Short mmCIF file of C-alpha atoms and ligand atoms in Angstrom, two decimals:
data_model
loop_
_atom_site.label_atom_id
_atom_site.label_comp_id
_atom_site.label_asym_id
_atom_site.label_seq_id
_atom_site.Cartn_x
_atom_site.Cartn_y
_atom_site.Cartn_z
CA MET A 1 0.14 -0.13 -0.49
CA SER A 2 1.35 3.23 -0.79
CA ILE A 3 2.66 5.80 1.95
CA THR A 4 -0.26 7.98 1.35
CA LYS A 5 -3.00 5.49 1.64
CA SER A 6 -1.71 3.95 5.03
CA VAL A 7 -1.48 7.55 6.15
CA PHE A 8 -4.92 8.63 4.95
CA GLU A 9 -6.45 5.37 6.49
CA GLU A 10 -4.58 6.23 9.61
CA LEU A 11 -6.53 9.22 9.47
CA ASP A 12 -9.49 7.97 9.01
CA MET A 13 -9.97 9.69 5.87
CA SER A 14 -11.60 8.36 2.39
CA TYR A 15 -9.15 8.58 -0.53
CA ASP A 16 -9.83 7.98 -4.70
CA ASP A 17 -6.96 8.10 -7.32
CA ASP A 18 -8.99 11.04 -9.29
CA ASN A 19 -9.49 13.00 -6.52
CA ILE A 20 -7.38 16.17 -6.69
CA TYR A 21 -6.40 16.25 -2.74
CA PHE A 22 -5.42 12.84 -2.07
CA GLN A 23 -3.19 12.81 -5.79
CA ILE A 24 -1.11 16.58 -4.45
CA ILE A 25 -0.66 14.73 -0.61
CA SER A 26 0.37 12.13 -2.64
CA ALA A 27 2.98 13.92 -4.54
CA VAL A 28 4.17 15.65 -1.45
CA LEU A 29 4.80 12.23 0.98
CA ASP A 30 6.39 10.59 -1.76
CA SER A 31 9.43 13.12 -1.32
CA ALA A 32 8.94 13.08 2.30
CA GLU A 33 9.58 8.90 1.77
CA ARG A 34 12.51 9.77 -0.14
CA LEU A 35 13.99 11.72 2.48
CA ASP A 36 12.62 9.84 5.58
CA LEU A 37 11.46 12.59 7.63
CA PRO A 38 9.46 11.54 10.52
CA HIS A 39 5.66 9.45 10.06
CA ARG A 40 4.65 12.50 11.87
CA LEU A 41 5.97 15.11 9.84
CA LYS A 42 3.48 13.36 6.81
CA LEU A 43 0.86 12.85 9.51
CA MET A 44 0.54 17.41 9.52
CA MET A 45 1.20 17.23 5.77
CA ALA A 46 -1.34 14.84 5.01
CA GLN A 47 -4.80 16.80 6.73
CA PRO A 48 -5.27 20.35 7.30
CA LYS A 49 -5.13 22.43 10.33
CA ASN A 50 -8.79 23.76 9.91
CA GLU A 51 -11.23 23.77 6.90
CA ILE A 52 -13.78 26.31 7.89
CA ILE A 53 -17.00 26.43 5.65
CA VAL A 54 -19.64 29.57 5.68
CA HIS A 55 -22.88 29.75 3.95
CA PHE A 56 -24.57 33.47 3.70
CA PRO A 57 -26.81 35.09 2.26
CA VAL A 58 -26.43 37.99 -0.15
CA ARG A 59 -29.61 40.27 -1.31
CA MET A 60 -30.10 40.61 -5.49
CA ASP A 61 -30.40 43.49 -7.31
CA ASP A 62 -33.99 42.79 -8.05
CA GLY A 63 -34.12 42.48 -3.85
CA SER A 64 -34.29 38.82 -4.12
CA PHE A 65 -31.84 36.84 -1.76
CA SER A 66 -29.25 34.11 -3.05
CA LEU A 67 -27.12 31.73 -0.15
CA PHE A 68 -23.70 30.97 -1.09
CA LYS A 69 -20.96 28.60 0.08
CA GLY A 70 -17.37 29.78 1.29
CA TYR A 71 -14.80 28.00 2.37
CA ARG A 72 -11.46 29.25 3.84
CA VAL A 73 -8.72 26.15 4.70
CA GLN A 74 -5.96 26.58 6.52
CA HIS A 75 -3.08 23.74 5.46
CA ASN A 76 -0.73 24.77 8.16
CA ASN A 77 1.52 27.74 9.93
CA VAL A 78 4.45 26.08 10.99
CA LEU A 79 6.07 29.16 9.51
CA GLY A 80 3.93 32.10 9.97
CA PRO A 81 0.63 33.92 9.58
CA TYR A 82 -1.50 31.23 6.95
CA LYS A 83 -1.75 32.65 3.39
CA GLY A 84 -2.76 31.82 0.36
CA GLY A 85 -5.34 33.47 -2.89
CA ILE A 86 -9.36 33.55 -2.69
CA ARG A 87 -10.63 32.45 -5.83
CA TYR A 88 -14.71 33.02 -7.03
CA HIS A 89 -15.99 30.13 -9.36
CA GLU A 90 -18.37 28.19 -9.89
CA GLY A 91 -16.37 24.92 -9.73
CA VAL A 92 -14.85 25.26 -6.26
CA THR A 93 -15.05 22.33 -4.46
CA LEU A 94 -13.80 22.21 -0.68
CA ASP A 95 -11.32 19.53 -1.66
CA HIS A 96 -10.21 21.86 -4.43
CA VAL A 97 -9.57 24.27 -1.26
CA LYS A 98 -7.57 21.78 0.20
CA ALA A 99 -5.48 21.04 -1.86
CA LEU A 100 -4.49 24.14 -3.25
CA SER A 101 -3.39 25.11 0.47
CA ALA A 102 -1.67 22.09 0.88
CA LEU A 103 0.24 23.36 -2.38
CA MET A 104 -0.05 27.09 -0.57
CA THR A 105 2.69 25.56 2.13
CA MET A 106 4.68 23.74 0.30
CA LYS A 107 5.48 27.18 -1.75
CA THR A 108 5.94 29.15 1.03
CA ALA A 109 8.73 26.98 2.57
CA LEU A 110 9.88 27.04 -0.89
CA VAL A 111 10.52 30.44 -1.48
CA ARG A 112 11.55 30.49 2.53
CA LEU A 113 8.88 32.58 3.06
CA PRO A 114 7.32 33.88 6.72
CA PHE A 115 4.20 32.43 6.33
CA GLY A 116 2.30 29.07 6.02
CA GLY A 117 -0.54 27.96 3.66
CA ALA A 118 -4.46 28.47 3.01
CA LYS A 119 -7.18 28.70 0.27
CA GLY A 120 -10.18 30.02 0.33
CA GLY A 121 -13.47 30.06 -2.31
CA VAL A 122 -16.58 31.23 -2.93
CA LYS A 123 -18.69 28.65 -5.20
CA VAL A 124 -19.91 31.50 -7.96
CA ASP A 125 -19.53 32.95 -11.11
CA PRO A 126 -18.33 36.43 -10.91
CA ARG A 127 -19.14 36.99 -14.55
CA GLY A 128 -22.94 36.12 -13.46
CA ILE A 129 -23.71 38.63 -11.07
CA SER A 130 -23.63 42.34 -10.95
CA PRO A 131 -20.59 44.37 -9.45
CA ASP A 132 -23.10 45.80 -6.40
CA GLU A 133 -24.12 41.75 -6.32
CA LEU A 134 -20.20 41.05 -5.79
CA MET A 135 -19.44 43.92 -3.43
CA ARG A 136 -21.97 42.76 -1.22
CA MET A 137 -21.36 38.88 -1.49
CA THR A 138 -17.68 39.90 -0.71
CA ARG A 139 -18.42 41.97 2.40
CA ARG A 140 -20.76 39.26 3.82
CA PHE A 141 -18.16 36.59 2.76
CA ILE A 142 -15.39 38.69 4.83
CA SER A 143 -17.54 39.48 7.89
CA ALA A 144 -19.03 35.44 7.73
CA LEU A 145 -15.26 34.68 7.93
CA GLY A 146 -15.36 37.23 10.77
CA THR A 147 -11.71 36.86 13.59
CA ASN A 148 -10.90 33.48 11.26
CA ILE A 149 -8.72 35.73 9.24
CA GLY A 150 -6.34 38.77 10.27
CA PRO A 151 -2.91 40.94 8.95
CA ASP A 152 -1.44 38.18 12.00
CA TYR A 153 -2.50 35.31 11.30
CA ASP A 154 -4.36 34.71 8.29
CA ILE A 155 -3.48 36.82 5.14
CA PRO A 156 -5.73 36.22 1.05
CA ALA A 157 -4.93 37.33 -1.64
CA PRO A 158 -6.60 37.28 -5.30
CA ASP A 159 -6.68 34.11 -7.27
CA VAL A 160 -8.95 32.76 -10.00
CA GLY A 161 -11.91 35.14 -10.93
CA THR A 162 -10.52 37.84 -7.98
CA ASN A 163 -8.58 40.98 -7.99
CA ALA A 164 -7.44 44.01 -6.46
CA GLN A 165 -11.20 46.17 -6.29
CA ILE A 166 -12.58 42.68 -4.23
CA MET A 167 -9.79 42.94 -2.09
CA ALA A 168 -9.87 46.40 -1.00
CA TRP A 169 -13.48 45.49 -0.37
CA MET A 170 -12.61 42.83 1.90
CA ALA A 171 -9.59 45.08 3.48
CA ASP A 172 -12.42 48.05 3.75
CA THR A 173 -14.52 45.02 5.36
CA TYR A 174 -11.96 43.40 7.82
CA VAL A 175 -11.50 47.22 9.00
CA ASN A 176 -15.14 48.45 9.52
CA ILE A 177 -15.97 44.77 11.60
CA SER A 178 -12.79 45.05 13.83
CA GLU A 179 -12.32 46.45 16.98
CA PRO A 180 -11.46 50.68 16.93
CA GLY A 181 -8.26 49.32 18.45
CA LYS A 182 -6.98 46.98 15.77
CA ARG A 183 -8.14 49.41 12.78
CA LEU A 184 -4.90 50.71 12.24
CA GLY A 185 -3.12 48.25 9.95
CA GLY A 186 -6.19 45.79 9.16
CA ALA A 187 -5.56 46.59 5.90
CA GLY A 188 -3.07 44.39 6.08
CA VAL A 189 -5.69 41.04 6.04
CA VAL A 190 -5.05 40.51 2.82
CA THR A 191 -2.34 41.52 0.02
CA GLY A 192 -2.87 41.87 -3.68
CA LYS A 193 -4.42 45.28 -2.90
CA PRO A 194 -5.15 48.36 -4.76
CA ILE A 195 -1.82 50.61 -5.09
CA GLU A 196 -3.60 54.34 -3.38
CA TYR A 197 -5.25 51.89 -0.65
CA GLY A 198 -2.24 49.59 0.61
CA GLY A 199 -1.12 47.68 -2.54
CA SER A 200 2.04 47.26 -4.01
CA HIS A 201 3.82 48.36 -7.08
CA GLY A 202 4.77 45.02 -8.94
CA ARG A 203 2.27 42.41 -7.33
CA GLU A 204 -0.30 42.73 -10.02
CA LYS A 205 2.08 41.46 -12.67
CA ALA A 206 3.91 39.42 -9.58
CA THR A 207 3.06 36.16 -10.47
CA GLY A 208 3.93 36.29 -14.29
CA GLN A 209 6.61 38.22 -13.38
CA GLY A 210 7.98 35.50 -11.42
CA VAL A 211 7.36 32.33 -13.87
CA VAL A 212 9.95 34.74 -16.44
CA TYR A 213 12.88 35.04 -13.66
CA VAL A 214 12.84 31.03 -12.97
CA LEU A 215 12.52 30.77 -16.83
CA GLU A 216 15.27 33.09 -17.01
CA GLU A 217 17.41 31.20 -14.40
CA LEU A 218 16.33 27.36 -15.78
CA LEU A 219 16.05 27.20 -19.48
CA PRO A 220 19.64 27.94 -20.85
CA ASP A 221 20.54 24.49 -18.84
CA LEU A 222 18.07 23.15 -20.41
CA GLY A 223 18.84 23.95 -23.99
CA ILE A 224 16.87 26.71 -24.82
CA ASP A 225 17.26 30.60 -25.27
CA ILE A 226 14.16 33.01 -23.81
CA ASN A 227 14.92 35.28 -26.17
CA ARG A 228 14.43 33.00 -29.23
CA MET A 229 12.01 30.50 -28.03
CA SER A 230 8.14 29.26 -29.32
CA TYR A 231 5.44 29.25 -26.23
CA SER A 232 1.96 28.54 -25.81
CA LEU A 233 -0.82 29.23 -22.73
CA ILE A 234 -3.39 28.24 -22.28
CA GLY A 235 -5.28 31.07 -19.64
CA PHE A 236 -4.67 34.91 -20.64
CA GLY A 237 -6.29 35.77 -17.18
CA ASN A 238 -3.56 37.93 -14.88
CA VAL A 239 -1.26 35.16 -14.50
CA GLY A 240 -0.91 34.20 -18.16
CA SER A 241 -1.64 37.67 -19.80
CA TRP A 242 1.28 39.21 -18.04
CA THR A 243 3.37 36.09 -18.70
CA GLY A 244 3.72 36.43 -22.30
CA ARG A 245 3.27 40.64 -22.01
CA LEU A 246 7.00 40.45 -19.95
CA LEU A 247 7.93 37.29 -22.62
CA HIS A 248 7.32 39.66 -25.74
CA ASP A 249 10.05 42.18 -24.23
CA HIS A 250 12.43 39.51 -24.55
CA GLY A 251 10.64 39.00 -27.99
CA ALA A 252 9.55 35.38 -27.69
CA THR A 253 7.14 34.02 -30.17
CA LEU A 254 3.52 33.37 -28.86
CA LYS A 255 1.81 30.48 -30.68
CA ALA A 256 -1.39 29.88 -29.50
CA VAL A 257 -3.43 30.91 -26.35
CA MET A 258 -6.91 29.05 -24.76
CA ASP A 259 -9.06 30.39 -22.71
CA HIS A 260 -12.66 29.66 -21.31
CA THR A 261 -14.12 31.41 -24.58
CA GLY A 262 -11.63 29.69 -27.08
CA ALA A 263 -8.10 29.31 -28.72
CA VAL A 264 -6.01 30.93 -31.38
CA PHE A 265 -3.14 30.36 -33.45
CA ASN A 266 -0.38 32.39 -35.17
CA ALA A 267 2.68 30.61 -35.85
CA LYS A 268 4.30 33.64 -36.94
CA GLY A 269 3.44 35.21 -33.02
CA ILE A 270 0.57 36.66 -31.20
CA ASN A 271 1.64 40.31 -29.74
CA ALA A 272 0.29 39.74 -26.48
CA LEU A 273 0.20 43.17 -25.65
CA SER A 274 -2.81 43.81 -28.83
CA LEU A 275 -4.61 40.67 -27.25
CA ASN A 276 -4.10 42.08 -23.86
CA ALA A 277 -6.08 45.23 -25.15
CA HIS A 278 -8.32 42.98 -27.11
CA VAL A 279 -9.68 40.51 -23.66
CA ALA A 280 -9.82 43.18 -21.66
CA GLU A 281 -12.73 44.68 -24.74
CA GLN A 282 -14.10 41.75 -25.04
CA GLY A 283 -13.58 39.14 -22.00
CA GLY A 284 -11.83 36.55 -24.09
CA VAL A 285 -9.24 35.80 -26.42
CA ALA A 286 -11.96 34.86 -29.29
CA GLY A 287 -12.32 37.20 -32.28
CA PHE A 288 -9.08 38.11 -31.83
CA SER A 289 -8.18 39.59 -34.91
CA GLY A 290 -4.21 39.21 -34.78
CA ALA A 291 -4.61 34.91 -35.24
CA GLU A 292 -6.71 32.42 -36.66
CA PRO A 293 -9.56 30.42 -34.32
CA ILE A 294 -8.46 26.84 -33.60
CA THR A 295 -9.96 23.97 -32.35
CA GLU A 296 -8.64 22.56 -28.19
CA SER A 297 -7.46 19.39 -30.05
CA GLU A 298 -5.41 22.09 -32.39
CA PHE A 299 -4.51 24.05 -29.78
CA TYR A 300 -2.64 21.56 -27.29
CA ALA A 301 -1.51 19.93 -30.35
CA VAL A 302 0.84 23.00 -31.26
CA GLU A 303 4.92 22.37 -31.48
CA VAL A 304 6.64 25.26 -29.33
CA ASP A 305 9.11 24.99 -26.91
CA VAL A 306 7.41 25.64 -23.98
CA PHE A 307 3.89 24.86 -23.02
CA ILE A 308 2.74 27.47 -20.35
CA PRO A 309 -0.69 26.31 -18.59
CA ALA A 310 -1.95 29.47 -16.71
CA ALA A 311 -5.77 28.40 -16.10
CA LEU A 312 -6.71 25.75 -13.95
CA GLU A 313 -5.67 23.32 -12.21
CA GLN A 314 -5.76 19.31 -14.08
CA MET A 315 -6.30 20.92 -16.89
CA VAL A 316 -3.46 18.72 -19.13
CA THR A 317 -5.53 14.79 -18.46
CA GLU A 318 -2.70 11.84 -20.32
CA GLU A 319 -5.30 12.44 -23.45
CA LYS A 320 -4.36 16.13 -23.78
CA ALA A 321 -0.55 15.03 -23.23
CA ARG A 322 -0.18 13.40 -25.61
CA LEU A 323 -1.32 15.62 -27.70
CA LEU A 324 1.73 18.42 -26.54
CA ARG A 325 4.63 18.95 -28.97
CA CYS A 326 6.74 20.89 -26.38
CA ARG A 327 10.28 20.41 -24.66
CA VAL A 328 9.52 21.97 -21.29
CA LEU A 329 5.74 22.23 -19.62
CA ALA A 330 6.45 25.55 -17.06
CA GLU A 331 3.70 24.93 -14.27
CA ALA A 332 1.89 28.75 -14.18
CA ALA A 333 -1.23 27.24 -12.93
CA ASN A 334 -1.50 25.66 -9.69
CA ALA A 335 -1.54 21.84 -10.23
CA PRO A 336 -2.56 22.17 -13.80
CA VAL A 337 -1.06 18.61 -15.19
CA THR A 338 -2.55 15.57 -13.69
CA PRO A 339 -0.62 12.40 -12.35
CA SER A 340 -1.19 10.25 -15.95
CA GLY A 341 -1.08 13.44 -17.36
CA GLU A 342 2.33 14.23 -15.69
CA ARG A 343 3.69 10.46 -16.22
CA TYR A 344 3.08 10.38 -19.93
CA LEU A 345 5.03 13.45 -20.11
CA VAL A 346 7.94 12.62 -18.28
CA GLU A 347 8.40 9.11 -20.26
CA GLN A 348 8.29 11.57 -23.12
CA GLY A 349 11.58 13.31 -21.93
CA VAL A 350 9.69 16.56 -20.85
CA SER A 351 10.87 18.71 -18.20
CA ILE A 352 8.03 19.66 -15.69
CA LEU A 353 8.71 23.39 -13.92
CA PRO A 354 6.62 22.75 -11.04
CA ALA A 355 3.91 25.08 -10.11
CA ILE A 356 5.24 25.84 -6.34
CA LEU A 357 8.36 27.18 -8.01
CA CYS A 358 7.05 28.89 -11.43
CA SER A 359 3.98 30.57 -9.67
CA ALA A 360 5.37 31.14 -6.75
CA GLY A 361 6.73 35.16 -7.98
CA GLY A 362 2.64 36.31 -6.36
CA VAL A 363 3.15 35.29 -2.83
CA THR A 364 6.32 36.48 -2.58
CA VAL A 365 5.31 40.27 -3.62
CA SER A 366 2.56 39.58 -1.56
CA TYR A 367 5.02 39.40 1.17
CA PHE A 368 6.38 42.34 -0.03
CA GLU A 369 3.34 44.04 0.90
CA TRP A 370 2.65 42.82 4.11
CA LYS A 371 6.03 43.93 5.40
CA GLN A 372 5.37 47.44 3.27
CA ASN A 373 1.50 47.66 5.47
CA ARG A 374 3.75 46.53 8.35
CA GLN A 375 6.15 49.36 7.92
CA ALA A 376 3.94 51.78 6.23
CA GLU A 377 6.26 52.62 3.41
CA LEU A 378 5.65 51.91 -0.90
CA TRP A 379 8.64 50.74 -2.15
CA ASP A 380 10.05 51.69 -5.20
CA PRO A 381 8.19 49.40 -8.65
CA GLU A 382 12.44 48.84 -9.13
CA VAL A 383 13.07 47.56 -5.72
CA VAL A 384 10.05 45.27 -5.68
CA ASP A 385 11.76 43.65 -9.09
CA GLN A 386 14.93 43.60 -7.82
CA GLN A 387 14.30 42.00 -4.23
CA LEU A 388 11.59 39.40 -6.32
CA ARG A 389 14.29 38.56 -8.95
CA LYS A 390 16.44 37.33 -6.03
CA GLN A 391 14.01 35.18 -4.30
CA MET A 392 12.46 33.86 -7.53
CA VAL A 393 16.21 32.51 -8.84
CA ALA A 394 17.67 31.12 -5.34
CA ALA A 395 14.55 29.22 -5.25
CA ALA A 396 15.77 28.22 -8.60
CA ARG A 397 18.40 27.11 -7.78
CA ARG A 398 17.59 25.27 -4.75
CA VAL A 399 15.36 23.34 -6.45
CA ASN A 400 18.02 22.66 -9.39
CA GLU A 401 20.55 21.78 -6.45
CA THR A 402 18.06 19.05 -4.41
CA ALA A 403 17.12 17.41 -7.72
CA ARG A 404 21.13 17.16 -8.45
CA LEU A 405 21.58 15.70 -5.44
CA LEU A 406 18.69 13.35 -4.82
CA ASP A 407 19.10 12.56 -8.82
CA CYS A 408 15.41 13.20 -8.84
CA ALA A 409 12.45 15.30 -11.57
CA LEU A 410 12.49 19.22 -10.60
CA ARG A 411 8.90 18.73 -7.99
CA THR A 412 10.51 16.22 -6.09
CA ALA A 413 13.40 18.42 -5.48
CA ALA A 414 11.21 20.75 -4.54
CA TYR A 415 8.76 19.09 -2.39
CA CYS A 416 11.90 17.90 -0.51
CA ALA A 417 13.25 21.46 -0.63
CA ALA A 418 10.15 22.69 0.96
CA LEU A 419 9.87 19.54 3.16
CA ASP A 420 13.17 19.34 4.74
CA TYR A 421 13.15 23.32 5.58
CA ILE A 422 9.35 22.72 7.27
CA ASN A 423 10.83 19.45 8.71
CA LYS A 424 14.08 21.87 10.75
CA VAL A 425 11.29 24.62 11.77
CA TYR A 426 9.13 21.66 13.77
CA ASN A 427 12.17 19.91 15.16
CA LEU A 428 13.12 23.82 16.51
CA ARG A 429 10.18 24.21 17.72
CA GLY A 430 8.67 21.21 19.54
CA ILE A 431 5.51 20.66 20.21
CA PHE A 432 3.46 22.95 22.39
CA PRO A 433 3.43 22.07 25.49
P1 NAD B 501 -7.37 34.61 -13.44
O1 NAD B 501 -9.04 34.71 -13.07
O2 NAD B 501 -6.88 36.27 -13.60
O3 NAD B 501 -8.00 33.67 -14.78
C1 NAD B 501 -7.88 33.14 -15.29
C2 NAD B 501 -8.05 32.06 -16.68
O4 NAD B 501 -8.42 30.86 -16.80
C3 NAD B 501 -8.79 33.19 -17.70
O5 NAD B 501 -7.73 33.28 -18.62
C4 NAD B 501 -9.59 32.22 -17.92
O6 NAD B 501 -10.64 32.35 -19.08
C5 NAD B 501 -9.26 31.14 -17.75
N1 NAD B 501 -10.16 29.55 -18.16
C6 NAD B 501 -11.02 28.96 -17.00
N2 NAD B 501 -11.71 28.37 -17.54
C7 NAD B 501 -11.09 28.30 -18.59
C8 NAD B 501 -11.04 27.03 -19.14
N3 NAD B 501 -12.75 25.66 -18.58
N4 NAD B 501 -10.59 26.29 -20.56
C9 NAD B 501 -9.16 27.27 -20.81
N5 NAD B 501 -9.35 28.45 -19.51
C10 NAD B 501 -9.95 28.92 -18.99
O7 NAD B 501 -7.01 34.09 -12.60
P2 NAD B 501 -5.72 34.27 -12.00
O8 NAD B 501 -4.87 34.63 -10.89
O9 NAD B 501 -4.21 34.26 -13.61
O10 NAD B 501 -5.21 32.63 -12.23
C11 NAD B 501 -4.61 31.54 -13.09
C12 NAD B 501 -3.92 30.75 -12.34
O11 NAD B 501 -2.30 31.02 -11.41
C13 NAD B 501 -4.85 29.29 -10.72
O12 NAD B 501 -4.12 28.49 -11.38
C14 NAD B 501 -4.25 30.46 -9.93
O13 NAD B 501 -4.54 29.50 -8.96
C15 NAD B 501 -2.67 30.21 -10.51
N6 NAD B 501 -2.12 31.49 -9.59
C16 NAD B 501 -1.91 32.82 -9.34
C17 NAD B 501 -1.87 33.93 -8.51
C18 NAD B 501 -2.33 35.05 -8.76
O14 NAD B 501 -1.51 35.72 -8.29
N7 NAD B 501 -3.45 35.27 -9.61
C19 NAD B 501 -0.50 33.00 -7.90
C20 NAD B 501 -0.64 32.20 -8.13
C21 NAD B 501 -1.18 31.55 -8.62
#
């Protein structure tokens, strides 16, 4: 029996090979086995510390009421306050949020940030409700979470379907429901806020910027020149569009993009800046005049040096992986490849740059924002970029070095580097009392 199955049985948790939480924890525990880490650490990694589910009513524009379901899962806080995004999407489930919270624990540990891992979400299609309804729902969700979040305890951030405006509503709500003595500094309860209200320069582009810094560091070893490479993107939201816009400055060729509205292709290269303007106006890539429409299967089959999923989890199934023609897959999204998709790609010699490294730029600049909030400062954009580069390059080298030492794939190396650090901190702190 696999280590994960025996740990799940010990914890009386049911499992299923197709379940995303089971898949993520399996990869984490396999790495813990490889390092021969203590059994108690495996138990702690297998089960989040807190799983909060809230149901709350919201008054809709037509006067009726709708009931919403929200989640906040706090996976681990041995390194510091819980940290992780909040997602608005109709497909949000408890197991998805649990899986993403565990990945956050791995991510912050790999990058050596003083945070633990968490994730949250509301089951809603944010495009399907009005801006006023979105604001009331956001405020009601934050008031339902109450003291389960806080600038020293658990600090949410944007994720799929949420943005700086939504973070501003969250911060304002938290400040308004806090005791008067705790209001100063209350806006530090979330990161990814607008610059005018406690945000940081560089936070909006941070995850895409982090992807680019990781590519700059790792692609030369894989024989790819970032300035001349071709690539394709799934997702052209925050992470996908910023990755595209920043790679545009490098001169790389964006051959194909797919989002929830369709897929487009241009062999000579899609201009990411023009595509960004189109998406801002039309809501998706479909209908972009600088490229031709293609089907989903054609999109996956476009030959590129680097394939970058920057949308949702588990999109690259084995069936999709069999269509891919790339040398490197850079996980800008969290958990975009299923285990069977990954097995197939690895057999084909495709290098997979893991999400806990590639997509760590967002939480890293969130950390800078949190620091700036605590010091009532605003750093210059150049300082943010310089600090982000330093942190991402160090993490990329840590993963490469661990892969060399352990003779393993980059994902295993990234988890090992994260777990080893968490284990050291547990050993230093001991277990209370
Ligand atoms: P977003 O909401 O800004 O964009 C999501 C994109 O995914 C959109 O382009 C949407 O069209 C696309 N998409 C949704 N469903 C799709 C489908 N069925 N097929 C194809 N495309 C689809 O979200 P984001 O913030 O860019 O997040 C993208 C990924 O990056 C997620 O996995 C998220 O967890 C991860 N991530 C985000 C951040 C951040 O700072 N925003 C940080 C780290 C990781």
